[in-house]
CSV table of C-alpha atoms in Angstrom, one decimal:
chain,number,residue,atom,x,y,z
A,8,UNK,CA,-26.7,30.6,29.8
A,9,UNK,CA,-26.8,32.9,32.9
A,10,UNK,CA,-26.0,36.5,33.1
A,11,UNK,CA,-22.6,37.9,33.8
A,12,UNK,CA,-22.5,39.3,37.3
A,13,UNK,CA,-20.3,42.1,38.6
A,14,UNK,CA,-19.1,43.6,41.7
A,15,UNK,CA,-20.0,47.1,42.9
A,16,UNK,CA,-17.0,49.5,42.8
A,17,UNK,CA,-17.2,52.5,45.1
A,18,UNK,CA,-15.6,55.6,44.1
A,19,UNK,CA,-16.3,58.7,42.1
A,20,UNK,CA,-19.8,59.1,43.5
A,21,UNK,CA,-21.2,56.3,41.4
A,22,UNK,CA,-21.4,52.6,41.5
A,23,UNK,CA,-19.9,50.8,38.5
A,24,UNK,CA,-19.8,47.2,37.7
A,25,UNK,CA,-16.4,45.5,37.7
A,26,UNK,CA,-16.2,42.2,35.8
A,27,UNK,CA,-15.6,39.1,37.7
A,28,UNK,CA,-12.2,37.6,37.8
A,29,UNK,CA,-11.7,34.8,35.4
A,30,UNK,CA,-11.7,32.2,38.2
A,31,UNK,CA,-15.0,33.6,39.6
A,32,UNK,CA,-16.6,33.9,36.2
A,33,UNK,CA,-15.7,30.3,35.5
A,34,UNK,CA,-17.3,29.2,38.8
A,35,UNK,CA,-20.5,31.1,37.9
A,36,UNK,CA,-20.8,29.5,34.5
A,37,UNK,CA,-20.0,26.0,35.6
A,38,UNK,CA,-22.0,25.9,38.7
A,39,UNK,CA,-25.2,28.0,38.8
A,40,UNK,CA,-25.8,28.1,35.0
A,41,UNK,CA,-25.2,24.4,34.5
A,42,UNK,CA,-27.6,23.6,37.4
A,43,UNK,CA,-30.3,25.7,35.8
A,44,UNK,CA,-29.7,24.0,32.4
A,45,UNK,CA,-29.9,20.6,34.0
A,46,UNK,CA,-33.2,21.5,35.7
A,47,UNK,CA,-34.7,22.8,32.4
A,48,UNK,CA,-33.7,19.7,30.5
A,49,UNK,CA,-35.1,17.5,33.3
A,50,UNK,CA,-38.5,19.2,32.8
A,51,UNK,CA,-38.2,19.1,29.0
A,52,UNK,CA,-38.2,22.9,29.1
A,53,UNK,CA,-34.9,22.9,27.3
A,54,UNK,CA,-36.1,20.7,24.5
A,55,UNK,CA,-39.3,22.7,24.1
A,56,UNK,CA,-37.2,25.9,24.0
A,57,UNK,CA,-35.0,24.5,21.2
A,58,UNK,CA,-38.0,23.4,19.2
A,59,UNK,CA,-39.7,26.9,19.6
A,60,UNK,CA,-36.4,28.4,18.6
A,61,UNK,CA,-36.4,26.4,15.3
A,62,UNK,CA,-40.1,27.3,14.6
A,63,UNK,CA,-39.6,31.0,15.3
A,64,UNK,CA,-36.5,31.3,13.1
A,65,UNK,CA,-34.2,32.2,16.0
A,66,UNK,CA,-30.5,31.3,15.4
A,67,UNK,CA,-29.6,28.0,17.2
A,68,UNK,CA,-26.5,25.9,17.0
A,69,UNK,CA,-26.6,23.5,14.1
A,70,UNK,CA,-24.4,21.0,12.3
A,71,UNK,CA,-23.3,22.0,8.8
A,72,UNK,CA,-24.9,20.0,6.1
A,73,UNK,CA,-21.9,20.5,3.8
A,74,UNK,CA,-20.4,17.2,4.9
A,75,UNK,CA,-23.7,15.4,4.5
A,76,UNK,CA,-24.2,16.7,1.0
A,77,UNK,CA,-20.8,15.6,-0.1
A,78,UNK,CA,-21.4,12.2,1.5
A,79,UNK,CA,-24.5,11.8,-0.6
A,80,UNK,CA,-22.4,12.2,-3.7
A,81,UNK,CA,-20.3,9.1,-3.0
A,82,UNK,CA,-21.1,5.7,-4.5
A,83,UNK,CA,-20.5,2.3,-3.1
A,84,UNK,CA,-20.2,-1.3,-4.4
A,85,UNK,CA,-19.3,-4.6,-2.9
A,86,UNK,CA,-17.5,-7.1,-5.1
A,87,UNK,CA,-15.4,-10.3,-5.4
A,88,UNK,CA,-12.7,-11.3,-7.9
A,89,UNK,CA,-12.6,-14.8,-9.2
A,90,UNK,CA,-9.5,-16.5,-7.9
A,91,UNK,CA,-9.0,-14.1,-5.0
A,92,UNK,CA,-10.3,-14.7,-1.5
A,93,UNK,CA,-12.7,-12.4,0.4
A,94,UNK,CA,-15.3,-9.8,-0.3
A,95,UNK,CA,-14.0,-6.4,-1.3
A,96,UNK,CA,-15.4,-2.9,-1.1
A,97,UNK,CA,-15.2,0.0,-3.5
A,98,UNK,CA,-16.1,3.7,-2.9
A,99,UNK,CA,-16.4,5.9,-5.9
A,100,UNK,CA,-15.5,9.6,-5.4
A,101,UNK,CA,-15.8,12.4,-7.9
A,102,UNK,CA,-12.2,13.7,-8.4
A,103,UNK,CA,-13.5,17.3,-8.0
A,104,UNK,CA,-14.8,16.5,-4.5
A,105,UNK,CA,-12.7,17.4,-1.4
A,106,UNK,CA,-12.4,14.6,1.0
A,107,UNK,CA,-12.5,16.1,4.5
A,108,UNK,CA,-11.6,14.3,7.7
A,109,UNK,CA,-15.3,14.4,8.6
A,110,UNK,CA,-16.3,12.8,5.3
A,111,UNK,CA,-13.7,10.1,5.6
A,112,UNK,CA,-14.9,9.3,9.1
A,113,UNK,CA,-18.5,8.9,7.8
A,114,UNK,CA,-17.3,6.5,5.1
A,115,UNK,CA,-15.4,4.3,7.5
A,116,UNK,CA,-18.2,4.4,10.0
A,117,UNK,CA,-20.6,3.1,7.4
A,118,UNK,CA,-18.0,0.4,6.6
A,119,UNK,CA,-17.6,-0.4,10.3
A,120,UNK,CA,-13.9,0.2,10.1
A,121,UNK,CA,-11.9,2.0,12.7
A,122,UNK,CA,-9.4,4.5,11.3
A,123,UNK,CA,-5.9,3.2,11.3
A,124,UNK,CA,-3.2,4.2,13.7
A,125,UNK,CA,-0.6,4.3,10.9
A,126,UNK,CA,-0.5,3.6,7.2
A,127,UNK,CA,2.4,1.6,5.7
A,128,UNK,CA,3.3,2.4,2.1
A,129,UNK,CA,5.9,0.6,0.0
A,130,UNK,CA,8.6,2.6,-1.6
A,131,UNK,CA,11.2,1.4,-4.0
A,132,UNK,CA,11.8,-0.9,-6.9
A,133,UNK,CA,9.5,-3.1,-8.9
A,134,UNK,CA,12.2,-5.7,-9.2
A,135,UNK,CA,10.8,-9.2,-8.6
A,136,UNK,CA,11.6,-10.7,-5.2
A,137,UNK,CA,13.1,-13.7,-6.9
A,138,UNK,CA,15.8,-11.5,-8.5
A,139,UNK,CA,16.7,-9.0,-5.8
A,140,UNK,CA,20.4,-9.7,-5.5
A,141,UNK,CA,23.0,-8.0,-7.7
A,142,UNK,CA,26.8,-8.6,-8.1
A,143,UNK,CA,27.5,-5.5,-6.0
A,144,UNK,CA,25.1,-6.6,-3.2
A,145,UNK,CA,26.5,-10.2,-3.1
A,146,UNK,CA,30.0,-8.8,-2.5
A,147,UNK,CA,29.1,-6.5,0.4
A,148,UNK,CA,30.4,-7.4,3.8
A,149,UNK,CA,26.9,-7.5,5.3
A,150,UNK,CA,25.9,-10.1,2.7
A,151,UNK,CA,28.7,-12.5,3.5
A,152,UNK,CA,26.7,-14.5,6.1
A,153,UNK,CA,24.0,-15.3,3.6
A,154,UNK,CA,26.7,-16.2,1.0
A,155,UNK,CA,28.4,-18.6,3.5
A,156,UNK,CA,25.1,-20.3,4.1
A,157,UNK,CA,24.6,-20.8,0.4
A,158,UNK,CA,28.2,-21.9,-0.1
A,159,UNK,CA,27.7,-24.5,2.6
A,160,UNK,CA,24.7,-25.9,0.8
A,161,UNK,CA,26.6,-25.8,-2.5
A,162,UNK,CA,29.5,-27.7,-0.9
A,163,UNK,CA,27.2,-30.4,0.4
A,164,UNK,CA,25.6,-30.7,-3.1
A,165,UNK,CA,29.0,-31.0,-4.8
A,166,UNK,CA,30.1,-33.8,-2.4
A,167,UNK,CA,27.0,-35.7,-3.3
A,168,UNK,CA,27.8,-35.2,-7.0
A,169,UNK,CA,31.4,-36.5,-6.5
A,170,UNK,CA,30.1,-39.8,-5.2
A,171,UNK,CA,28.5,-40.4,-8.6
A,172,UNK,CA,30.7,-42.2,-11.4
A,173,UNK,CA,30.5,-39.4,-13.8
A,174,UNK,CA,32.0,-37.0,-11.3
A,175,UNK,CA,35.1,-39.1,-10.4
A,176,UNK,CA,37.3,-36.6,-12.2
A,177,UNK,CA,36.2,-33.8,-9.9
A,178,UNK,CA,39.4,-33.5,-7.7
A,179,UNK,CA,38.8,-30.3,-5.7
A,180,UNK,CA,39.6,-31.2,-2.1
A,181,UNK,CA,37.9,-28.2,-0.7
A,182,UNK,CA,35.3,-25.8,-2.2
A,183,UNK,CA,36.0,-22.3,-1.1
A,184,UNK,CA,33.1,-19.9,-0.5
A,185,UNK,CA,31.1,-18.9,-3.5
A,186,UNK,CA,33.9,-16.9,-5.2
A,187,UNK,CA,35.6,-20.1,-6.2
A,188,UNK,CA,32.5,-21.7,-7.6
A,189,UNK,CA,33.2,-21.1,-11.2
A,190,UNK,CA,36.9,-22.1,-11.0
A,191,UNK,CA,35.9,-25.4,-9.4
A,192,UNK,CA,33.6,-26.2,-12.3
A,193,UNK,CA,36.2,-25.2,-14.9
A,194,UNK,CA,38.7,-27.7,-13.4
A,195,UNK,CA,36.2,-30.5,-13.1
A,196,UNK,CA,36.8,-31.7,-16.6
A,197,UNK,CA,40.6,-31.4,-16.4
A,198,UNK,CA,40.7,-28.9,-19.2
A,199,UNK,CA,42.8,-25.9,-19.3
A,200,UNK,CA,41.3,-22.4,-19.0
A,201,UNK,CA,42.6,-19.3,-20.6
A,202,UNK,CA,41.2,-16.2,-18.9
A,203,UNK,CA,39.7,-13.5,-21.1
A,204,UNK,CA,40.4,-9.9,-20.3
A,205,UNK,CA,37.2,-8.4,-19.0
A,206,UNK,CA,36.0,-5.3,-17.2
A,207,UNK,CA,35.6,-5.5,-13.4
A,208,UNK,CA,31.8,-5.7,-13.7
A,209,UNK,CA,31.9,-8.4,-16.4
A,210,UNK,CA,34.4,-10.4,-14.3
A,211,UNK,CA,32.0,-10.2,-11.3
A,212,UNK,CA,29.1,-11.3,-13.5
A,213,UNK,CA,31.2,-14.2,-14.9
A,214,UNK,CA,32.0,-15.5,-11.4
A,215,UNK,CA,28.3,-15.9,-10.6
A,216,UNK,CA,26.9,-19.0,-12.3
A,217,UNK,CA,23.2,-19.1,-13.0
A,218,UNK,CA,22.7,-21.9,-10.4
A,219,UNK,CA,24.6,-20.0,-7.7
A,220,UNK,CA,22.7,-16.8,-8.3
A,221,UNK,CA,19.4,-18.6,-8.3
A,222,UNK,CA,20.3,-20.2,-4.9
A,223,UNK,CA,21.3,-16.8,-3.4
A,224,UNK,CA,18.1,-15.2,-4.7
A,225,UNK,CA,16.0,-18.0,-3.3
A,226,UNK,CA,17.6,-17.7,0.1
A,227,UNK,CA,17.3,-13.9,0.1
A,228,UNK,CA,13.7,-14.1,-0.9
A,229,UNK,CA,12.8,-16.5,1.9
A,230,UNK,CA,14.5,-14.2,4.5
A,231,UNK,CA,12.7,-11.2,3.2
A,232,UNK,CA,9.3,-13.0,3.3
A,233,UNK,CA,10.0,-14.0,6.9
A,234,UNK,CA,10.9,-10.4,7.7
A,235,UNK,CA,7.7,-9.2,6.0
A,236,UNK,CA,5.7,-11.6,8.2
A,237,UNK,CA,7.1,-9.8,11.3
A,238,UNK,CA,6.1,-6.5,9.8
A,239,UNK,CA,2.6,-7.7,8.9
A,240,UNK,CA,2.1,-9.2,12.4
A,241,UNK,CA,3.1,-5.9,14.1
A,242,UNK,CA,0.9,-4.0,11.7
A,243,UNK,CA,-2.2,-6.1,12.5
A,244,UNK,CA,-1.6,-5.8,16.2
A,245,UNK,CA,-1.3,-2.0,16.0
A,246,UNK,CA,-4.3,-1.5,13.6
A,247,UNK,CA,-2.0,-0.4,10.8
A,248,UNK,CA,-3.2,-0.5,7.2
A,249,UNK,CA,-1.1,-0.9,4.1
A,250,UNK,CA,-1.6,1.6,1.3
A,251,UNK,CA,-1.2,0.8,-2.5
A,252,UNK,CA,-1.6,3.3,-5.3
A,253,UNK,CA,-1.5,2.7,-9.0
A,254,UNK,CA,2.2,1.8,-8.9
A,255,UNK,CA,3.3,-1.1,-6.8
A,256,UNK,CA,6.6,-1.9,-5.2
A,257,UNK,CA,8.4,-5.0,-3.8
A,258,UNK,CA,6.5,-4.4,-0.5
A,259,UNK,CA,3.2,-5.6,-1.9
A,260,UNK,CA,4.8,-8.6,-3.6
A,261,UNK,CA,6.7,-9.8,-0.6
A,262,UNK,CA,3.7,-9.2,1.7
A,263,UNK,CA,1.5,-11.2,-0.6
A,264,UNK,CA,4.0,-14.1,-0.6
A,265,UNK,CA,4.0,-14.0,3.2
A,266,UNK,CA,0.2,-14.2,3.2
A,267,UNK,CA,0.0,-16.9,0.5
A,268,UNK,CA,2.5,-19.0,2.5
A,269,UNK,CA,0.1,-19.1,5.5
A,270,UNK,CA,2.5,-17.3,7.8
A,271,UNK,CA,-0.5,-15.2,8.9
A,272,UNK,CA,-4.2,-15.1,7.8
A,273,UNK,CA,-5.1,-12.6,5.2
A,274,UNK,CA,-8.0,-11.3,7.4
A,275,UNK,CA,-5.5,-10.0,10.0
A,276,UNK,CA,-4.2,-7.3,7.6
A,277,UNK,CA,-6.3,-4.6,6.1
A,278,UNK,CA,-5.1,-3.3,2.7
A,279,UNK,CA,-6.3,0.0,1.3
A,280,UNK,CA,-6.0,0.7,-2.5
A,281,UNK,CA,-6.4,4.0,-4.2
A,282,UNK,CA,-6.6,4.7,-8.0
A,283,UNK,CA,-8.4,6.6,-10.8
A,284,UNK,CA,-11.1,4.8,-12.7
A,285,UNK,CA,-10.2,6.4,-16.0
A,286,UNK,CA,-6.4,5.9,-15.8
A,287,UNK,CA,-4.9,5.7,-19.2
A,288,UNK,CA,-3.4,2.3,-18.5
A,289,UNK,CA,-6.8,0.9,-17.6
A,290,UNK,CA,-8.8,2.6,-20.4
A,291,UNK,CA,-6.4,1.3,-23.1
A,292,UNK,CA,-7.1,-2.3,-22.0
A,293,UNK,CA,-10.5,-3.7,-22.9
A,294,UNK,CA,-10.4,-6.2,-20.0
A,295,UNK,CA,-9.4,-3.5,-17.4
A,296,UNK,CA,-12.0,-1.0,-18.6
A,297,UNK,CA,-14.7,-3.7,-18.5
A,298,UNK,CA,-13.9,-4.4,-14.8
A,299,UNK,CA,-14.2,-0.7,-14.0
A,300,UNK,CA,-17.5,-0.5,-15.8
A,301,UNK,CA,-18.9,-3.5,-14.0
A,302,UNK,CA,-18.0,-2.0,-10.7
A,303,UNK,CA,-19.6,1.3,-11.5
A,304,UNK,CA,-22.7,-0.4,-12.9
A,305,UNK,CA,-23.3,-2.2,-9.6
A,306,UNK,CA,-22.7,0.8,-7.4
A,307,UNK,CA,-25.3,2.8,-5.5
A,308,UNK,CA,-25.4,5.9,-3.3
A,309,UNK,CA,-23.2,5.5,-0.3
A,310,UNK,CA,-24.9,4.9,3.0
A,311,UNK,CA,-24.6,2.5,6.0
A,312,UNK,CA,-27.7,0.8,4.7
A,313,UNK,CA,-26.3,0.3,1.2
A,314,UNK,CA,-23.1,-1.2,2.7
A,315,UNK,CA,-25.2,-3.7,4.6
A,316,UNK,CA,-27.7,-4.6,1.9
A,317,UNK,CA,-25.5,-4.5,-1.2
A,318,UNK,CA,-25.0,-7.8,-3.1
A,319,UNK,CA,-21.5,-8.4,-4.2
A,320,UNK,CA,-20.9,-8.4,-7.9
A,321,UNK,CA,-18.5,-11.2,-9.1
A,322,UNK,CA,-15.7,-9.9,-11.4
A,323,UNK,CA,-13.8,-12.3,-13.7
A,324,UNK,CA,-10.2,-13.0,-12.7
A,325,UNK,CA,-8.9,-13.6,-16.3
A,326,UNK,CA,-6.7,-10.6,-16.2
A,327,UNK,CA,-4.6,-12.2,-13.5
A,328,UNK,CA,-4.7,-15.7,-15.0
A,329,UNK,CA,-1.6,-16.5,-17.2
A,330,UNK,CA,-3.5,-19.3,-19.0
A,331,UNK,CA,-6.1,-16.8,-20.2
A,332,UNK,CA,-4.1,-13.5,-20.3
A,333,UNK,CA,-1.2,-14.3,-22.7
A,334,UNK,CA,-0.6,-10.8,-24.1
A,335,UNK,CA,2.6,-10.4,-21.9
A,336,UNK,CA,5.3,-13.0,-22.6
A,337,UNK,CA,6.7,-13.0,-19.1
A,338,UNK,CA,3.3,-13.3,-17.5
A,339,UNK,CA,2.1,-16.0,-19.9
A,340,UNK,CA,5.2,-18.1,-19.1
A,341,UNK,CA,5.8,-17.4,-15.4
A,342,UNK,CA,2.6,-15.7,-14.0
A,343,UNK,CA,3.5,-13.7,-10.9
A,344,UNK,CA,6.5,-16.0,-10.1
A,345,UNK,CA,8.9,-14.0,-12.2
A,346,UNK,CA,9.3,-11.0,-14.5
A,347,UNK,CA,12.3,-9.3,-16.2
A,348,UNK,CA,11.5,-5.6,-15.7
A,349,UNK,CA,12.7,-3.6,-12.7
A,350,UNK,CA,10.5,-0.5,-12.8
A,351,UNK,CA,7.4,1.1,-14.4
A,352,UNK,CA,9.8,3.1,-16.6
A,353,UNK,CA,10.8,-0.1,-18.4
A,354,UNK,CA,8.8,-0.5,-21.6
A,355,UNK,CA,8.6,-4.2,-21.1
A,356,UNK,CA,6.2,-3.7,-18.2
A,357,UNK,CA,3.4,-2.8,-20.7
A,358,UNK,CA,0.7,-5.4,-20.9
A,359,UNK,CA,1.5,-7.0,-17.5
A,360,UNK,CA,-1.3,-7.1,-15.0
A,361,UNK,CA,0.7,-5.1,-12.5
A,362,UNK,CA,0.4,-2.2,-15.0
A,363,UNK,CA,-3.2,-2.9,-16.2
A,364,UNK,CA,-5.2,-2.7,-12.9
A,365,UNK,CA,-5.0,-2.0,-9.2
A,366,UNK,CA,-3.6,-4.4,-6.7
A,367,UNK,CA,-6.3,-7.1,-6.7
A,368,UNK,CA,-5.5,-8.3,-3.1
A,369,UNK,CA,-6.8,-5.1,-1.6
A,370,UNK,CA,-9.7,-5.0,0.9
A,371,UNK,CA,-11.0,-1.5,0.3
A,372,UNK,CA,-10.7,0.5,-3.0
A,373,UNK,CA,-11.1,4.2,-3.1
A,374,UNK,CA,-11.7,5.0,-6.8
A,375,UNK,CA,-11.8,8.5,-8.1
A,376,UNK,CA,-13.6,9.3,-11.4
A,377,UNK,CA,-14.2,12.2,-13.8
A,378,UNK,CA,-17.9,13.1,-14.4
A,379,UNK,CA,-19.5,13.6,-17.8
A,380,UNK,CA,-22.7,14.8,-16.0
A,381,UNK,CA,-23.8,14.6,-12.4
A,382,UNK,CA,-23.8,11.0,-11.4
A,383,UNK,CA,-22.3,9.8,-14.7
A,384,UNK,CA,-18.7,8.7,-15.5
A,385,UNK,CA,-17.1,10.2,-18.6
A,386,UNK,CA,-15.9,7.0,-20.2
A,387,UNK,CA,-14.3,9.0,-23.1
A,388,UNK,CA,-11.9,10.7,-20.6
A,389,UNK,CA,-8.6,9.2,-19.7
A,390,UNK,CA,-5.6,10.5,-17.7
A,391,UNK,CA,-2.7,12.1,-19.5
A,392,UNK,CA,-0.2,9.5,-18.4
A,393,UNK,CA,-0.4,5.9,-17.4
A,394,UNK,CA,-0.7,5.0,-13.7
A,395,UNK,CA,-1.0,8.7,-12.9
A,396,UNK,CA,-0.6,9.3,-9.2
A,397,UNK,CA,-0.7,13.1,-9.4
A,398,UNK,CA,-4.3,13.3,-10.6
A,399,UNK,CA,-5.5,11.5,-7.5
A,400,UNK,CA,-6.6,14.0,-4.9
A,401,UNK,CA,-5.7,11.8,-2.0
A,402,UNK,CA,-2.6,11.1,0.2
A,403,UNK,CA,-2.3,8.3,2.9
A,404,UNK,CA,-1.6,11.0,5.4
A,405,UNK,CA,-5.3,12.0,5.2
A,406,UNK,CA,-6.0,8.8,7.1
A,407,UNK,CA,-3.2,8.5,9.6
A,408,UNK,CA,0.5,9.1,10.0
A,409,UNK,CA,2.6,7.5,7.2
A,410,UNK,CA,5.2,4.9,7.6
A,411,UNK,CA,7.5,4.0,4.6
A,412,UNK,CA,8.7,0.5,3.9
A,413,UNK,CA,11.6,0.6,1.4
A,414,UNK,CA,12.2,-2.6,-0.6
A,415,UNK,CA,14.9,-2.0,-3.2
A,416,UNK,CA,16.1,1.4,-4.2
A,417,UNK,CA,16.8,1.6,-7.9
A,418,UNK,CA,13.5,3.4,-8.6
A,419,UNK,CA,13.8,7.1,-9.3
A,420,UNK,CA,13.6,9.5,-6.3
A,421,UNK,CA,13.8,6.7,-3.7
A,422,UNK,CA,16.8,8.2,-2.0
A,423,UNK,CA,15.1,11.6,-1.9
A,424,UNK,CA,12.0,10.0,-0.3
A,425,UNK,CA,14.1,8.2,2.3
A,426,UNK,CA,15.9,11.5,3.2
A,427,UNK,CA,12.6,13.3,3.4
A,428,UNK,CA,11.2,10.6,5.7
A,429,UNK,CA,14.2,10.9,8.0
A,430,UNK,CA,14.0,14.7,8.1
A,431,UNK,CA,10.3,14.5,9.0
A,432,UNK,CA,10.9,11.8,11.6
A,433,UNK,CA,8.5,9.5,9.6
A,434,UNK,CA,8.7,5.8,10.6
A,435,UNK,CA,11.0,4.2,8.1
A,436,UNK,CA,11.7,0.5,7.5
A,437,UNK,CA,14.6,-0.4,5.2
A,438,UNK,CA,14.1,-3.9,4.1
A,439,UNK,CA,16.6,-3.8,1.3
A,440,UNK,CA,18.6,-1.0,-0.3
A,441,UNK,CA,19.6,-2.0,-3.9
């Protein structure tokens, strides 16, 4: 914009130009040149010059079309799932496509979503929230307050039972905290008891009656759900999203209990889900594969216009209905209220909805796929392993800084992930460390 001026330097019989000092050069460029540019633009001379530059082939500043061409390869669909509230969004991405920050910003701009300030991801066990306590945990010093609360409720219940005729033989004057629970019941009938030699772990298990354990688990679950409500409220106020991949943790389960209980509206928390369309776990299930094909069949090229005009396709919710999906014994009997497996490594998880499709409570689904031909999904392809996270070319850090919520710790590598988070100064919330 403006020519570089110089100062005459005397000496040696000739005049040479000495470059301006940095400060003087800066003044020249920001004052005179900018004034000239403003005048040219005011008279449309600048616009005409840019147009003539384009017509004459002169090099002018331009925006790379690379991001636009990749954006055109994305596909979008809007959908609902029967039995689940709200309209959901799915964006299909070729798994050979690089998702740049610019491309992601375009996607979220079309969806009218502001990028999150932080992404919360669950880490830990798949143990059901209703069975989180263990004999070792119940005996820790930090757990005694909860145990005392349960013992107090147990004592009150026992007193009510003593007032009944069939409990007149119950002569315990005082019920100790929960460690004396079994002994009290053994002496209730006036019978003698001969202890059996057991290992320490077996003895601990024997002391925990089924009713006591159930009461402790219920009390713990309620406290954890309340804690999750506090996390969810803080997340909604800070524009934080939750992130779920193909494998869930107790974080998603407790969070959904919090939302189902009405502690906070579902619309206040945005949940982002990522997976692969042709994951082996989904392709081996006719119901799961059918859901993916319906989503793809209703998709169209991604654009702000398609997001606004798309009609939501309604997906059946039979996969998550225990009355209709009876292939898994635990799910057919208890639904999502209970299951017996603790991790995805447990063979008994096979056939359960948490291992057959993505988390259905999500708001936005980023679905990667393998092409057979341009614009076509290869439905004969499936990933090498089930619920494969490594094949997905995406990490939550691509959106925003990551925060980890640890719920349970008996899943492989949890301790390592916790240590890495601490070393990297990543926000870390320890809800429970089993």
